[in-house]
mmCIF file of C-alpha atoms in Angstrom:
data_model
loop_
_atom_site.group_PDB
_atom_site.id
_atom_site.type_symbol
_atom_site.label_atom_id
_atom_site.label_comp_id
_atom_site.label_asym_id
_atom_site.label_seq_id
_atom_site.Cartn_x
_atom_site.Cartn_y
_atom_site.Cartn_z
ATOM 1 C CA UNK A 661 0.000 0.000 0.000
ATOM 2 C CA UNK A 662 1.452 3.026 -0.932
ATOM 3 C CA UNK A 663 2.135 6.019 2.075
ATOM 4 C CA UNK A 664 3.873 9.174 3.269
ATOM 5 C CA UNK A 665 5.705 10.711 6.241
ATOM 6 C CA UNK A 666 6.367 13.947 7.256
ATOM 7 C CA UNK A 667 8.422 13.352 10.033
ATOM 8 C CA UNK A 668 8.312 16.933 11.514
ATOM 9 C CA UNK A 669 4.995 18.263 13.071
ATOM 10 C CA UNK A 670 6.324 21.292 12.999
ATOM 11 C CA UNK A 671 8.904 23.906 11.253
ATOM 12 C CA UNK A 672 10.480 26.931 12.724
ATOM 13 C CA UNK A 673 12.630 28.831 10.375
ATOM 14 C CA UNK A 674 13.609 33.054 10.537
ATOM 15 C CA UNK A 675 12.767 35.310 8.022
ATOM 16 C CA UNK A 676 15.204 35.113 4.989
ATOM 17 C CA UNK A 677 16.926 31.463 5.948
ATOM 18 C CA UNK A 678 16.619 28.959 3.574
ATOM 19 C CA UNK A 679 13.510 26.178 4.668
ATOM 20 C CA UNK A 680 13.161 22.641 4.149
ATOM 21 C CA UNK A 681 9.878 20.478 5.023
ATOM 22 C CA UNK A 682 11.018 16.689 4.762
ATOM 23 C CA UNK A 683 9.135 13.614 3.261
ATOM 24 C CA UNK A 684 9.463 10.103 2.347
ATOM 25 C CA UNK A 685 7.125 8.001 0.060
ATOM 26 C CA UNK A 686 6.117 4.534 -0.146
ATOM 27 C CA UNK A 687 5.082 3.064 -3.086
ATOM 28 C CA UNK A 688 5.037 -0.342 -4.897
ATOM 29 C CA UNK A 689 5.301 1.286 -8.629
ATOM 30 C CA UNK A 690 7.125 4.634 -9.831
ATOM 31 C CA UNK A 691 5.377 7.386 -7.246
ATOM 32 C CA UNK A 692 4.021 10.477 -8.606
ATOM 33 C CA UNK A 693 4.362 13.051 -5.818
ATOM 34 C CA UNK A 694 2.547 16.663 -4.637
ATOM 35 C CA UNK A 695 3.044 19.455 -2.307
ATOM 36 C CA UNK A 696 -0.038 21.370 -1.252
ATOM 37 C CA UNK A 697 -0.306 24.145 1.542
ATOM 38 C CA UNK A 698 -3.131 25.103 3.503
ATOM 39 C CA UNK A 699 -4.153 28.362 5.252
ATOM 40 C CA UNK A 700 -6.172 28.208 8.223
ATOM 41 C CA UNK A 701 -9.904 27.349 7.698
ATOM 42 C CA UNK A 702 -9.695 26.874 3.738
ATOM 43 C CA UNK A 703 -8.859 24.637 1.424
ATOM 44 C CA UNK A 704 -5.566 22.693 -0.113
ATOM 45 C CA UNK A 705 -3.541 25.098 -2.651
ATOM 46 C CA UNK A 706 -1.618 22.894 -4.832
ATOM 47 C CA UNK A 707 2.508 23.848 -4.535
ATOM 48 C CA UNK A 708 3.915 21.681 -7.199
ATOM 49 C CA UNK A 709 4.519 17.694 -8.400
ATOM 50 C CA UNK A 710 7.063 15.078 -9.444
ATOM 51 C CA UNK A 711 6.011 13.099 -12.245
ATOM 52 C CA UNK A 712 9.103 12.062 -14.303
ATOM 53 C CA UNK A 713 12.070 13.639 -15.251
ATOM 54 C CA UNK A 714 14.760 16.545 -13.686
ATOM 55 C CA UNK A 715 14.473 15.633 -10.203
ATOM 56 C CA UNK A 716 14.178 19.154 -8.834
ATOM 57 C CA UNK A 717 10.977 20.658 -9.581
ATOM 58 C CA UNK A 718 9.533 24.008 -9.843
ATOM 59 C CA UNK A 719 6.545 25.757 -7.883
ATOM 60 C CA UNK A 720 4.604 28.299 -6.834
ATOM 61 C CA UNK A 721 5.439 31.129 -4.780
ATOM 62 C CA UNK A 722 9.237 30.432 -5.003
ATOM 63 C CA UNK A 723 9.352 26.780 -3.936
ATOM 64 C CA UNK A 724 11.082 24.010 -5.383
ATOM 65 C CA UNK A 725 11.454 20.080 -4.450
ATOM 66 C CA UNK A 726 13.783 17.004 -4.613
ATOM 67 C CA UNK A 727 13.244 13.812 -5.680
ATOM 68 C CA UNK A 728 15.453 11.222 -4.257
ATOM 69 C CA UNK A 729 14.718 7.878 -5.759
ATOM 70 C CA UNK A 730 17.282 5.994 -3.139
ATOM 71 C CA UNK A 731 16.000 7.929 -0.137
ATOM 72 C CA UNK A 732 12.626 7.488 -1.050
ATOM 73 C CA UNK A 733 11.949 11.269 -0.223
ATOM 74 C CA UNK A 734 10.523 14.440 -1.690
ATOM 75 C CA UNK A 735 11.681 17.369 0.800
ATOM 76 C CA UNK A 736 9.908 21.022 -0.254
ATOM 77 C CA UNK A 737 12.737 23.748 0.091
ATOM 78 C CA UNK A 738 12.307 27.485 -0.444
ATOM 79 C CA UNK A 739 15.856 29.714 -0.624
ATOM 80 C CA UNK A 740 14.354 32.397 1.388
ATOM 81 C CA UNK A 741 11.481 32.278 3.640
ATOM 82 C CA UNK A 742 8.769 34.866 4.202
ATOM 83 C CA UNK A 743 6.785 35.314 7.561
ATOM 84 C CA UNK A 744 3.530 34.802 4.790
ATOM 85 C CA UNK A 745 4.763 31.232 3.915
ATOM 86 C CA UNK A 746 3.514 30.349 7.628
ATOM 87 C CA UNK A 747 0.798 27.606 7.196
ATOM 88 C CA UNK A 748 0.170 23.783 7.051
ATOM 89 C CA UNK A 749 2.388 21.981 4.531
ATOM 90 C CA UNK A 750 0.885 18.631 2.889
ATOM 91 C CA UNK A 751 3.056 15.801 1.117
ATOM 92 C CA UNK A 752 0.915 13.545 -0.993
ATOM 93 C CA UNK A 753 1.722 10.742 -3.196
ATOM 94 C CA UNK A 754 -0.240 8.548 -5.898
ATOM 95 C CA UNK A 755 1.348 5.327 -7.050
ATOM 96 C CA UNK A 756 1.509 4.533 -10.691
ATOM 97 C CA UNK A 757 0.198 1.055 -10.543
ATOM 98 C CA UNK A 758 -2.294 0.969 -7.850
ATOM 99 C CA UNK A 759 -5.066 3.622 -7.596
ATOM 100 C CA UNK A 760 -5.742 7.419 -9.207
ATOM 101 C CA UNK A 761 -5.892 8.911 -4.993
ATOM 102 C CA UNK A 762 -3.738 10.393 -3.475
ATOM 103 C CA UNK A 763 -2.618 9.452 -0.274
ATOM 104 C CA UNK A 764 -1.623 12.862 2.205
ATOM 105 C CA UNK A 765 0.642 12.918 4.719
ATOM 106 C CA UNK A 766 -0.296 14.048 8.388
ATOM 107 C CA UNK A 767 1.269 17.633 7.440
ATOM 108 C CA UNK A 768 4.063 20.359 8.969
ATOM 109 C CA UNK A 769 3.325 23.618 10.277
ATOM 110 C CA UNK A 770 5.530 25.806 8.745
ATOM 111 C CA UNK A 771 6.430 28.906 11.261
ATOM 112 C CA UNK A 772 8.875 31.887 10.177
ATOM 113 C CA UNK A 773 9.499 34.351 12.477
ATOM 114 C CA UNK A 774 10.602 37.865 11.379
ATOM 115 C CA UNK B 1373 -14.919 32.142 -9.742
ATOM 116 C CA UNK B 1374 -14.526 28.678 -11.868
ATOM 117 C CA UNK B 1375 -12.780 27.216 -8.930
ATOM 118 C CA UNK B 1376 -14.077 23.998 -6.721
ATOM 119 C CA UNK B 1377 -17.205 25.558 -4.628
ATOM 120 C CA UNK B 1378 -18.428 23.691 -1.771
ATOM 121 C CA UNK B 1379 -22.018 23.889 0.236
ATOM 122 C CA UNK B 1380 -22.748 24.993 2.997
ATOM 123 C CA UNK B 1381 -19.236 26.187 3.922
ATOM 124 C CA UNK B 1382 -20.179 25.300 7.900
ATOM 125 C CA UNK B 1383 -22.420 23.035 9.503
ATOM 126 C CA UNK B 1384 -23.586 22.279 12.828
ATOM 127 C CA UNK B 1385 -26.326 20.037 13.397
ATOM 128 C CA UNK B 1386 -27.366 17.382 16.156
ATOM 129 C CA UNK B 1387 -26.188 13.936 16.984
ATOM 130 C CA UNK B 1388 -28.882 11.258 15.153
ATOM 131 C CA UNK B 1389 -29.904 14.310 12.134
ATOM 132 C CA UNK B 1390 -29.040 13.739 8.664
ATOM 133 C CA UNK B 1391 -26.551 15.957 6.643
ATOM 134 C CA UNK B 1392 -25.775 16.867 3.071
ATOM 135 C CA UNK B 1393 -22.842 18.436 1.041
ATOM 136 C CA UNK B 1394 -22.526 19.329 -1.954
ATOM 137 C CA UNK B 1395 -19.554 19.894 -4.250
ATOM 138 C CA UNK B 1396 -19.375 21.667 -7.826
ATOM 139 C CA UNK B 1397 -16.340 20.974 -9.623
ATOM 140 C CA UNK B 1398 -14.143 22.794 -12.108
ATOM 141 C CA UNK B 1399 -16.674 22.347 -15.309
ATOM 142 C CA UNK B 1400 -14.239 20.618 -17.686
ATOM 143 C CA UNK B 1401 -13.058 18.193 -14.466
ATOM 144 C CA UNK B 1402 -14.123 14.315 -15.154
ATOM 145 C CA UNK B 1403 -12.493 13.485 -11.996
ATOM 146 C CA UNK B 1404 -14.116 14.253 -8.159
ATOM 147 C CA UNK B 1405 -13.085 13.299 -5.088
ATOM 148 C CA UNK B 1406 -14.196 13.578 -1.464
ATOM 149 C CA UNK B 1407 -12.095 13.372 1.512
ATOM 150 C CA UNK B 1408 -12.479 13.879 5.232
ATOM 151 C CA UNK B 1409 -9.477 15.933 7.020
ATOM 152 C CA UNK B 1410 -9.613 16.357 11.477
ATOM 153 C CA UNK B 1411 -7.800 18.400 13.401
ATOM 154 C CA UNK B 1412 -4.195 18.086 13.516
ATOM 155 C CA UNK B 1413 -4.816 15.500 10.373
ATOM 156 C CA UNK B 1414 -3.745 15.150 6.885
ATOM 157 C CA UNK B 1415 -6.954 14.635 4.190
ATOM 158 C CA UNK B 1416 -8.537 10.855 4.684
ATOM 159 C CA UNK B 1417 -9.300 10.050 1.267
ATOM 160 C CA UNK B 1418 -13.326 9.014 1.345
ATOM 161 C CA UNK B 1419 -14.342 8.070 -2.381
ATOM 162 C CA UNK B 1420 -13.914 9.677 -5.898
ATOM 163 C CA UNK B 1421 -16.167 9.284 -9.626
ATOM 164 C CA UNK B 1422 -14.831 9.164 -12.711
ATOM 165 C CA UNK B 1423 -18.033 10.882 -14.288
ATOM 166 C CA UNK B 1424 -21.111 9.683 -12.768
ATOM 167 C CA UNK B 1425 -19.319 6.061 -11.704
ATOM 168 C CA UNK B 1426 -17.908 5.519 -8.114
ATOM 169 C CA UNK B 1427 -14.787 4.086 -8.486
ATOM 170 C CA UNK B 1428 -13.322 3.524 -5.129
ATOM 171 C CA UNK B 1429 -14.566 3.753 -1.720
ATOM 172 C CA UNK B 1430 -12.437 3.951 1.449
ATOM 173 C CA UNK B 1431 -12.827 1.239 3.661
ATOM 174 C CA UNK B 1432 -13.320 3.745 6.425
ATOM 175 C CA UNK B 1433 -16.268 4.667 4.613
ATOM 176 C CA UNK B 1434 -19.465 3.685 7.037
ATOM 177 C CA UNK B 1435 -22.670 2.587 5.481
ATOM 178 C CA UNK B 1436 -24.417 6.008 7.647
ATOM 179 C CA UNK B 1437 -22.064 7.994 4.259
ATOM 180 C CA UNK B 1438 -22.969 8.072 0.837
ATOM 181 C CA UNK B 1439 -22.118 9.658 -2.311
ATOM 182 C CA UNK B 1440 -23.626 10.665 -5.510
ATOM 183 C CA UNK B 1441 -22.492 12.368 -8.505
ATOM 184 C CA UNK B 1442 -26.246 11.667 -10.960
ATOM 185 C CA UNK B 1443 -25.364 13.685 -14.115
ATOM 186 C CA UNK B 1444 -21.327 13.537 -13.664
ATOM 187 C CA UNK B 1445 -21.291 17.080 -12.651
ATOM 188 C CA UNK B 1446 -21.780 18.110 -9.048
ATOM 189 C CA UNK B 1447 -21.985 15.753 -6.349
ATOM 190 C CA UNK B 1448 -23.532 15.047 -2.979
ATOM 191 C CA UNK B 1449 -22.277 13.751 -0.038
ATOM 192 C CA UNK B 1450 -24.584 12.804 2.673
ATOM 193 C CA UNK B 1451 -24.193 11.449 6.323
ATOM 194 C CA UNK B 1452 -27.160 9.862 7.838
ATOM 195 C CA UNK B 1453 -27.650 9.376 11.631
ATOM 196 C CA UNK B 1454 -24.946 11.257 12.392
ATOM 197 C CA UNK B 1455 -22.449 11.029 14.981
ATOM 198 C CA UNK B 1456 -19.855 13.307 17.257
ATOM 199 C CA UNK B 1457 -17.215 11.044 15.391
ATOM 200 C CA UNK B 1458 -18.377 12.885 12.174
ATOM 201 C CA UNK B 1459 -17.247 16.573 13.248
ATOM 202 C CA UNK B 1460 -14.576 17.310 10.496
ATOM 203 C CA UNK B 1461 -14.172 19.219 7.189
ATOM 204 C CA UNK B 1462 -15.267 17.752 3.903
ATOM 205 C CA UNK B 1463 -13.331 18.569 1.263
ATOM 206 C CA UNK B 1464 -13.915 18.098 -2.284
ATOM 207 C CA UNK B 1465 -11.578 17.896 -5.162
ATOM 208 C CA UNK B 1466 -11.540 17.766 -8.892
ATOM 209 C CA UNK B 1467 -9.192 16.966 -11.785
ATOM 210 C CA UNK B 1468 -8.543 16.190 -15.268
ATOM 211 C CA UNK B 1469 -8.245 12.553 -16.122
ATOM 212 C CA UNK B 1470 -5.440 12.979 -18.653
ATOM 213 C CA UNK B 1471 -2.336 11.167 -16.219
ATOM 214 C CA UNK B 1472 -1.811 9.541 -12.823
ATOM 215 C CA UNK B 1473 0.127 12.913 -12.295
ATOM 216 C CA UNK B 1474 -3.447 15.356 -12.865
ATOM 217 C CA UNK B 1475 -2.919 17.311 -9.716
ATOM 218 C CA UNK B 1476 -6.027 17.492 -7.641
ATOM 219 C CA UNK B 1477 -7.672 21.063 -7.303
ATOM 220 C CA UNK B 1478 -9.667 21.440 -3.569
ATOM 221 C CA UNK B 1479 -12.938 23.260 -2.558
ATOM 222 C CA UNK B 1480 -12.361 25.346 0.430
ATOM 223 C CA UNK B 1481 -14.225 22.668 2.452
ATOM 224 C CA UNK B 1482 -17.557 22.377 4.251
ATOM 225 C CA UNK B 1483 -17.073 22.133 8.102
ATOM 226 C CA UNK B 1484 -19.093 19.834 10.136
ATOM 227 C CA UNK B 1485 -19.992 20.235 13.467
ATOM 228 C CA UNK B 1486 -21.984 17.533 15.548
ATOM 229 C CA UNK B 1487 -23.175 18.364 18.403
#
């Protein structure tokens, strides 16, 4: 059965330092991973996904993620943080051969003080 | 707005009464999906239709919850007899079946309190 971990329930991080939000995957196929973010009382904002190819991907609001195929893992990083990047962080993954959900992780709380 | 909309947006209701949700997805969205997120907790995935057919159903899934999506447009999700255990937000999603990697697009969620 395919799953995720975010190992960290929470994230503190100043201002301007780089951030990193760790998780790991398990799947039986070739995973096809997502970030998503949440502000409080609404909905899941998609961030960006891993489907195939250059193992650092691309998002929105200036954040980008690994994919390590050996470590299993899919950590969201951002260069420079801003105090507005403070919200719930969900890792999600969907695995090629067994089922079109995706599975979420049990989130980070991101937290950047100025 | 062409975005996921969700109704009512908050709930509260009594322990035994039914409920229902509904969820109108993106128009050109073949794909829609309900899950069930708690405090402190990630989304629970509860079912999703690929047009009007219900394709998967979560174990977790008691018989008191059901889900309907009649023309393969909006759909309803309705808890009968319900229970404290049910106080959560719904959310409802929608995508494109094109891939396995068709990112799912949320509602902002309709919040369920039992009382």
């Amino acid at each position: 059965a395919q799953s995720v971990a975010q190992p960290e329930d929470q994230v503190n991080v100043a201002e301007g330092n780089p951030l990193t939000v760790k998780c790991t995957y398990s799947v039986s196929g070739n995973p096809y991973l997502f970030w998503y973010v949440q502000y409080p009382n609404r909905g899941l904002q998609f961030l960006l996904k891993y489907i195939t190819g250059d193992n650092l991907v691309k998002g929105s609001y200036g954040f980008e993620a690994e994919f390590n195929k050996s470590q299993t893992s899919f950590h969201l990083k951002k260069p420079s943080a801003l105090v507005s990047d403070s919200a719930l962080y969900f890792c999600a993954v969907r695995d090629e051969r067994n089922t079109d959900k995706l599975i979420f992780g049990t989130g980070t709380r991101l937290q950047v003080f100025p | 707005d062409t975005g996921v909309s969700q109704d009512p947006r908050h709930k509260i209701t009594k322990r035994g009464q039914n409920v229902t949700f509904r969820c109108d997805p993106i128009s050109e969205h073949n794909r829609l999906y309900w899950y069930r997120q708690t405090l402190g907790q990630g989304p629970e995935f509860l079912t999703y239709f690929q047009n009007e057919a219900q394709l998967e159903k979560s174990r977790l899934l008691s018989d008191r919850f059901s889900a309907e999506r009649p023309k393969g447009s909006f759909s309803t999700l309705e808890i009968q007899r319900t229970e404290q255990g049910d106080s959560a937000m719904y959310l409802c999603a929608s995508s494109l079946l094109i891939t396995r990697g068709g990112e799912l697009f949320f509602g902002e969620g309709s919040r369920l309190t039992v009382l």
